[in-house]
Amino acid sequence: MVPTLFGVMLITFVVTQFVPGGPVERMIAQLEGHGAMGESSSSGSLYQGDKGLDQERLDQLNVLYGFDKPAWRRFVDMMGNYLVFDFGESYYHHKSVVELVLSKMPVSMSLGLWSFLIVYSTCIPLGISKAVHDGSSFDMLSSTAILVGYAIPGFVLGIILIVFFGGGSFFNIFPLRGIVSDNFSELGLFDQVLDYFWHMVLPIIASTVSSLAVMTLLTKNSFLEEIRKQYVLTARAKGLSENQVLYKHVFRNAIIPIITGFPGSFITAFFTGSLLIEQIFSLDGMGLLAYESVIQRDYPVVLGTLYFFTIIGLISRLLSDLSYVLVDPRISFENNS
């Protein structure tokens, strides 16, 4: 995990050194084009009329953004600060990166968590039913429905939902902006809960539908593989009912590939954002923050969030590996040779 984390940060840091339009260049363009405050600058400002910025002023900007040090030194200092989770301050939001991320997290957590719960609670029972009734009309119709949903990108489905249910051309049923109403604080507890879920209906549908197919078919195929094994025939020959065979013998073996992906999916649901979904439904979450940070060359936010989310991703992978041992005693990480 440590070399992976170091490698990800090093490669990203090196790439940012060659991307044009960094914070110093953007500040120079702003000062030379509009002055420090978008108005004509006075003689005491950084901008000196048509003369541009002299070397002294450029050096001040480099010191301001930390570019007066060599690249290797900046990388070492950055990683030293990141080890104690000191991510610095955003160049453009004038807030600490931690504070900025925490302010965006509720939106992404709301979207990711509910999508995660809906996908798992829907796909596992549906996949089991499809495996038990493999080849039936129910299996064919449900497969067609989820594959159609899988073929429709989430942002396209979001636009369709807005057109039909968000006051676009047909019905004005659901709100289109934010996760709560402007008067949310004035509402009672029950009305606040209703208001929150009312705002989340369309974004959750748009972000969930395309995810149903993968988990459903994974569950179905996993159960089908186990149902066709010899021990199932033996259990049936002993006179066990279909439910006993399915839930006592097949379930605990077939559920292994689904359960082992649960920790990673659960953790990721809290911290990831969807740029297109957030943009369509005007949700100010992590996806939009990451996109704006890259466009604005806001390096503290870009690198700080990358470091944090890389750690989260690595931990989720570790938990997935450990969960294999917990749910399947046949698997061990020990060297028995």
Short mmCIF file of C-alpha atoms in Angstrom, two decimals:
data_model
loop_
_atom_site.label_atom_id
_atom_site.label_comp_id
_atom_site.label_asym_id
_atom_site.label_seq_id
_atom_site.Cartn_x
_atom_site.Cartn_y
_atom_site.Cartn_z
CA MET A 1 0.00 0.00 0.00
CA VAL A 2 2.80 2.42 0.87
CA PRO A 3 4.69 2.11 -2.46
CA THR A 4 1.41 2.38 -4.35
CA LEU A 5 0.43 5.53 -2.51
CA PHE A 6 3.88 7.04 -3.04
CA GLY A 7 3.84 6.12 -6.74
CA VAL A 8 0.41 7.64 -7.33
CA MET A 9 1.40 10.90 -5.67
CA LEU A 10 4.78 11.08 -7.42
CA ILE A 11 3.34 10.51 -10.89
CA THR A 12 0.55 13.03 -10.34
CA PHE A 13 2.95 15.60 -8.94
CA VAL A 14 5.28 15.20 -11.93
CA VAL A 15 2.36 15.58 -14.36
CA THR A 16 1.23 18.80 -12.68
CA GLN A 17 4.69 20.29 -13.27
CA PHE A 18 4.21 20.10 -17.04
CA VAL A 19 0.57 21.22 -17.24
CA PRO A 20 0.41 24.80 -18.58
CA GLY A 21 -1.62 27.49 -16.88
CA GLY A 22 -0.60 26.97 -13.27
CA PRO A 23 -1.62 29.28 -10.41
CA VAL A 24 1.24 31.73 -11.05
CA GLU A 25 0.42 31.97 -14.76
CA ARG A 26 -3.27 32.42 -14.01
CA MET A 27 -2.53 35.17 -11.52
CA ILE A 28 -0.25 36.94 -14.02
CA ALA A 29 -2.93 36.73 -16.69
CA GLN A 30 -5.49 38.14 -14.27
CA LEU A 31 -3.24 41.01 -13.18
CA GLU A 32 -2.14 41.93 -16.67
CA GLY A 33 -5.64 41.71 -18.05
CA HIS A 34 -7.76 43.26 -15.34
CA GLY A 35 -5.59 44.35 -12.45
CA ALA A 36 -5.60 42.77 -9.06
CA MET A 37 -9.30 43.44 -8.42
CA GLY A 38 -10.58 43.54 -11.99
CA GLU A 39 -10.14 47.34 -12.14
CA SER A 40 -7.40 49.76 -13.17
CA SER A 41 -4.54 49.25 -10.77
CA SER A 42 -2.85 52.00 -8.84
CA SER A 43 0.89 52.60 -8.91
CA GLY A 44 1.34 50.60 -5.74
CA SER A 45 -0.23 47.40 -7.05
CA LEU A 46 1.54 44.43 -8.62
CA TYR A 47 0.43 45.48 -12.10
CA GLN A 48 2.35 48.41 -13.55
CA GLY A 49 0.31 49.51 -16.53
CA ASP A 50 1.62 48.30 -19.89
CA LYS A 51 4.96 47.34 -18.40
CA GLY A 52 3.66 44.04 -17.12
CA LEU A 53 5.10 42.40 -14.03
CA ASP A 54 8.74 42.93 -13.18
CA GLN A 55 10.95 40.09 -11.93
CA GLU A 56 10.60 41.16 -8.32
CA ARG A 57 6.84 40.85 -8.49
CA LEU A 58 7.10 37.50 -10.26
CA ASP A 59 9.40 36.28 -7.52
CA GLN A 60 6.83 37.37 -4.94
CA LEU A 61 4.15 35.33 -6.70
CA ASN A 62 6.42 32.29 -6.84
CA VAL A 63 7.08 32.61 -3.11
CA LEU A 64 3.36 33.07 -2.45
CA TYR A 65 2.51 29.76 -4.16
CA GLY A 66 5.68 27.96 -3.04
CA PHE A 67 7.23 27.71 -6.49
CA ASP A 68 10.48 29.35 -5.39
CA LYS A 69 11.71 25.91 -4.25
CA PRO A 70 12.91 23.14 -6.57
CA ALA A 71 10.34 20.54 -7.52
CA TRP A 72 11.91 17.71 -5.48
CA ARG A 73 11.89 19.89 -2.38
CA ARG A 74 8.24 20.82 -2.85
CA PHE A 75 7.33 17.14 -3.25
CA VAL A 76 9.19 16.15 -0.08
CA ASP A 77 7.59 18.97 1.91
CA MET A 78 4.16 18.08 0.52
CA MET A 79 4.43 14.41 1.45
CA GLY A 80 5.72 15.35 4.90
CA ASN A 81 2.65 17.51 5.48
CA TYR A 82 0.33 14.88 4.03
CA LEU A 83 1.62 12.27 6.48
CA VAL A 84 0.02 14.32 9.27
CA PHE A 85 -3.00 15.11 7.04
CA ASP A 86 -2.04 18.75 6.59
CA PHE A 87 -3.33 19.39 3.06
CA GLY A 88 -2.80 23.13 3.03
CA GLU A 89 -5.18 25.80 1.77
CA SER A 90 -7.00 26.13 -1.54
CA TYR A 91 -5.58 28.80 -3.88
CA TYR A 92 -9.01 29.98 -4.98
CA HIS A 93 -11.52 29.13 -2.25
CA HIS A 94 -9.29 30.54 0.53
CA LYS A 95 -10.24 27.65 2.80
CA SER A 96 -8.28 24.71 4.07
CA VAL A 97 -8.59 21.64 1.86
CA VAL A 98 -10.03 19.64 4.77
CA GLU A 99 -12.70 22.25 5.42
CA LEU A 100 -13.52 22.43 1.73
CA VAL A 101 -13.86 18.66 1.38
CA LEU A 102 -16.02 18.39 4.50
CA SER A 103 -18.37 21.05 3.13
CA LYS A 104 -18.85 19.06 -0.11
CA MET A 105 -19.01 15.62 1.46
CA PRO A 106 -22.69 15.53 2.54
CA VAL A 107 -23.87 15.81 -1.06
CA SER A 108 -21.65 13.02 -2.36
CA MET A 109 -22.34 10.86 0.69
CA SER A 110 -26.09 11.24 0.20
CA LEU A 111 -25.89 10.30 -3.45
CA GLY A 112 -23.41 7.47 -3.02
CA LEU A 113 -24.82 5.89 0.12
CA TRP A 114 -28.41 5.64 -1.07
CA SER A 115 -27.31 4.39 -4.48
CA PHE A 116 -25.19 1.73 -2.78
CA LEU A 117 -28.02 0.57 -0.52
CA ILE A 118 -30.51 0.44 -3.39
CA VAL A 119 -28.14 -1.50 -5.65
CA TYR A 120 -27.30 -4.18 -3.07
CA SER A 121 -30.82 -4.53 -1.65
CA THR A 122 -32.29 -4.85 -5.15
CA CYS A 123 -29.68 -6.80 -7.09
CA ILE A 124 -29.02 -9.65 -4.65
CA PRO A 125 -32.68 -10.80 -4.31
CA LEU A 126 -33.25 -10.19 -8.03
CA GLY A 127 -30.12 -12.12 -9.00
CA ILE A 128 -31.12 -15.06 -6.80
CA SER A 129 -34.61 -15.13 -8.31
CA LYS A 130 -33.17 -15.03 -11.82
CA ALA A 131 -30.82 -17.92 -11.01
CA VAL A 132 -33.64 -20.04 -9.56
CA HIS A 133 -35.88 -19.28 -12.55
CA ASP A 134 -33.13 -19.35 -15.17
CA GLY A 135 -34.53 -19.31 -18.71
CA SER A 136 -38.06 -18.38 -17.63
CA SER A 137 -40.07 -15.43 -18.95
CA PHE A 138 -39.28 -13.55 -15.72
CA ASP A 139 -35.57 -14.09 -16.29
CA MET A 140 -35.73 -12.89 -19.90
CA LEU A 141 -37.87 -9.82 -19.20
CA SER A 142 -35.84 -8.73 -16.18
CA SER A 143 -32.58 -9.19 -18.09
CA THR A 144 -33.91 -7.06 -20.92
CA ALA A 145 -35.02 -4.33 -18.53
CA ILE A 146 -31.75 -4.08 -16.60
CA LEU A 147 -29.63 -4.24 -19.77
CA VAL A 148 -31.63 -1.40 -21.28
CA GLY A 149 -30.99 0.58 -18.10
CA TYR A 150 -27.30 -0.34 -18.29
CA ALA A 151 -27.12 0.92 -21.88
CA ILE A 152 -28.46 4.36 -20.93
CA PRO A 153 -25.72 6.60 -19.46
CA GLY A 154 -26.62 8.11 -16.11
CA PHE A 155 -26.41 11.70 -17.33
CA VAL A 156 -28.70 10.91 -20.28
CA LEU A 157 -31.22 9.31 -17.96
CA GLY A 158 -30.93 12.35 -15.70
CA ILE A 159 -31.84 14.67 -18.57
CA ILE A 160 -34.78 12.43 -19.49
CA LEU A 161 -36.03 12.50 -15.90
CA ILE A 162 -35.77 16.28 -15.81
CA VAL A 163 -37.71 16.61 -19.06
CA PHE A 164 -40.52 14.34 -17.88
CA PHE A 165 -40.69 14.96 -14.12
CA GLY A 166 -38.75 18.14 -13.37
CA GLY A 167 -40.90 20.69 -15.13
CA GLY A 168 -39.12 20.33 -18.45
CA SER A 169 -41.97 19.57 -20.84
CA PHE A 170 -44.46 17.34 -19.01
CA PHE A 171 -44.75 17.14 -15.22
CA ASN A 172 -43.35 19.44 -12.55
CA ILE A 173 -43.14 16.95 -9.69
CA PHE A 174 -39.58 16.90 -8.36
CA PRO A 175 -37.19 19.77 -7.52
CA LEU A 176 -34.05 20.18 -9.59
CA ARG A 177 -31.55 22.01 -7.39
CA GLY A 178 -29.67 21.00 -4.26
CA ILE A 179 -30.45 18.28 -1.73
CA VAL A 180 -32.80 20.43 0.38
CA SER A 181 -35.07 23.43 -0.12
CA ASP A 182 -34.10 26.99 0.71
CA ASN A 183 -36.49 27.01 3.70
CA PHE A 184 -35.22 23.66 5.01
CA SER A 185 -34.27 25.09 8.43
CA GLU A 186 -37.81 26.41 8.92
CA LEU A 187 -39.44 23.00 8.42
CA GLY A 188 -40.32 20.47 11.09
CA LEU A 189 -38.36 17.24 11.43
CA PHE A 190 -40.82 15.12 9.45
CA ASP A 191 -41.08 17.73 6.69
CA GLN A 192 -37.27 18.00 6.57
CA VAL A 193 -36.97 14.25 5.99
CA LEU A 194 -39.60 14.38 3.23
CA ASP A 195 -37.95 17.40 1.66
CA TYR A 196 -34.55 15.71 1.65
CA PHE A 197 -35.80 12.51 0.02
CA TRP A 198 -37.94 14.49 -2.43
CA HIS A 199 -34.81 16.24 -3.69
CA MET A 200 -32.83 13.00 -3.92
CA VAL A 201 -35.30 10.92 -5.95
CA LEU A 202 -34.19 11.92 -9.46
CA PRO A 203 -30.41 12.02 -8.81
CA ILE A 204 -30.50 8.62 -7.13
CA ILE A 205 -32.48 7.06 -9.97
CA ALA A 206 -30.10 8.52 -12.55
CA SER A 207 -27.01 7.27 -10.72
CA THR A 208 -28.41 3.83 -9.78
CA VAL A 209 -30.14 2.38 -12.83
CA SER A 210 -26.98 1.78 -14.85
CA SER A 211 -25.37 -0.02 -11.87
CA LEU A 212 -28.13 -2.60 -11.46
CA ALA A 213 -27.13 -4.84 -14.36
CA VAL A 214 -23.58 -5.65 -13.24
CA MET A 215 -24.46 -6.64 -9.67
CA THR A 216 -27.62 -8.52 -10.70
CA LEU A 217 -25.86 -10.62 -13.34
CA LEU A 218 -22.90 -11.23 -11.02
CA THR A 219 -25.28 -12.56 -8.38
CA LYS A 220 -27.19 -14.68 -10.89
CA ASN A 221 -24.08 -16.23 -12.44
CA SER A 222 -22.54 -16.91 -9.04
CA PHE A 223 -25.66 -18.76 -7.85
CA LEU A 224 -26.06 -20.63 -11.14
CA GLU A 225 -22.49 -21.90 -10.88
CA GLU A 226 -23.12 -23.25 -7.38
CA ILE A 227 -26.55 -24.69 -8.18
CA ARG A 228 -25.01 -26.85 -10.93
CA LYS A 229 -22.38 -28.40 -8.63
CA GLN A 230 -22.46 -31.97 -7.39
CA TYR A 231 -23.05 -31.19 -3.72
CA VAL A 232 -26.39 -29.58 -4.62
CA LEU A 233 -27.55 -32.81 -6.28
CA THR A 234 -26.42 -34.70 -3.19
CA ALA A 235 -28.35 -32.35 -0.89
CA ARG A 236 -31.49 -32.78 -3.00
CA ALA A 237 -31.04 -36.55 -3.01
CA LYS A 238 -31.04 -36.44 0.81
CA GLY A 239 -34.55 -35.02 0.68
CA LEU A 240 -33.81 -31.39 1.54
CA SER A 241 -36.32 -28.84 0.29
CA GLU A 242 -35.33 -26.34 -2.41
CA ASN A 243 -35.23 -23.52 0.14
CA GLN A 244 -32.93 -25.55 2.40
CA VAL A 245 -30.65 -26.35 -0.51
CA LEU A 246 -30.64 -22.76 -1.72
CA TYR A 247 -30.19 -20.89 1.56
CA LYS A 248 -28.31 -23.47 3.66
CA HIS A 249 -25.82 -24.76 1.10
CA VAL A 250 -25.79 -22.67 -2.08
CA PHE A 251 -26.15 -19.22 -0.54
CA ARG A 252 -23.06 -19.23 1.68
CA ASN A 253 -20.84 -20.31 -1.21
CA ALA A 254 -22.39 -18.21 -3.98
CA ILE A 255 -22.48 -15.03 -1.94
CA ILE A 256 -18.68 -14.96 -1.48
CA PRO A 257 -17.82 -12.88 -4.60
CA ILE A 258 -20.60 -10.40 -3.74
CA ILE A 259 -19.75 -10.04 -0.06
CA THR A 260 -16.02 -9.61 -0.70
CA GLY A 261 -16.74 -6.54 -2.81
CA PHE A 262 -19.01 -5.08 -0.14
CA PRO A 263 -16.37 -3.28 2.01
CA GLY A 264 -14.83 -1.48 -0.96
CA SER A 265 -18.17 -0.49 -2.42
CA PHE A 266 -19.46 0.68 0.96
CA ILE A 267 -16.44 2.89 1.68
CA THR A 268 -16.30 4.24 -1.87
CA ALA A 269 -19.98 5.20 -1.71
CA PHE A 270 -19.21 7.71 1.05
CA PHE A 271 -16.42 9.57 -0.66
CA THR A 272 -16.92 9.56 -4.40
CA GLY A 273 -18.93 11.99 -6.47
CA SER A 274 -20.40 11.95 -9.94
CA LEU A 275 -19.52 15.05 -11.92
CA LEU A 276 -22.23 14.76 -14.56
CA ILE A 277 -25.02 13.85 -12.13
CA GLU A 278 -24.01 16.67 -9.78
CA GLN A 279 -23.82 19.12 -12.68
CA ILE A 280 -27.23 18.15 -14.11
CA PHE A 281 -29.03 18.35 -10.78
CA SER A 282 -27.01 21.31 -9.40
CA LEU A 283 -25.48 19.31 -6.57
CA ASP A 284 -22.34 20.88 -5.14
CA GLY A 285 -20.42 17.74 -4.23
CA MET A 286 -17.02 16.09 -4.55
CA GLY A 287 -17.31 15.40 -8.27
CA LEU A 288 -17.82 19.05 -9.10
CA LEU A 289 -15.09 20.11 -6.68
CA ALA A 290 -12.57 17.75 -8.27
CA TYR A 291 -13.40 18.98 -11.77
CA GLU A 292 -13.19 22.66 -10.85
CA SER A 293 -9.92 22.10 -9.00
CA VAL A 294 -8.30 20.56 -12.06
CA ILE A 295 -9.58 23.32 -14.35
CA GLN A 296 -8.40 26.05 -11.97
CA ARG A 297 -5.06 24.31 -11.30
CA ASP A 298 -5.86 24.36 -7.61
CA TYR A 299 -3.01 22.02 -6.75
CA PRO A 300 -3.56 21.78 -2.97
CA VAL A 301 -7.10 20.54 -3.57
CA VAL A 302 -6.14 18.25 -6.47
CA LEU A 303 -3.21 16.60 -4.69
CA GLY A 304 -4.72 16.68 -1.21
CA THR A 305 -7.95 14.97 -2.23
CA LEU A 306 -6.02 12.51 -4.41
CA TYR A 307 -3.89 11.52 -1.42
CA PHE A 308 -6.93 11.08 0.81
CA PHE A 309 -9.00 9.13 -1.72
CA THR A 310 -6.05 6.94 -2.69
CA ILE A 311 -5.71 5.93 0.96
CA ILE A 312 -9.45 5.22 1.09
CA GLY A 313 -9.20 3.12 -2.08
CA LEU A 314 -6.24 1.14 -0.79
CA ILE A 315 -7.95 0.49 2.55
CA SER A 316 -11.09 -0.71 0.77
CA ARG A 317 -8.97 -3.10 -1.31
CA LEU A 318 -7.32 -4.41 1.85
CA LEU A 319 -10.70 -4.93 3.52
CA SER A 320 -11.93 -6.79 0.42
CA ASP A 321 -8.92 -9.12 0.59
CA LEU A 322 -9.39 -9.70 4.31
CA SER A 323 -13.09 -10.37 3.82
CA TYR A 324 -12.20 -13.32 1.57
CA VAL A 325 -10.57 -15.01 4.57
CA LEU A 326 -13.49 -14.19 6.84
CA VAL A 327 -16.20 -15.60 4.57
CA ASP A 328 -14.24 -18.46 2.99
CA PRO A 329 -12.06 -20.55 5.36
CA ARG A 330 -10.46 -22.29 2.35
CA ILE A 331 -8.52 -19.09 1.56
CA SER A 332 -5.43 -18.18 3.57
CA PHE A 333 -2.67 -15.61 3.06
CA GLU A 334 -0.16 -17.76 4.96
CA ASN A 335 2.60 -19.59 3.10
CA ASN A 336 2.06 -23.24 3.84
CA SER A 337 4.85 -24.57 1.63
#
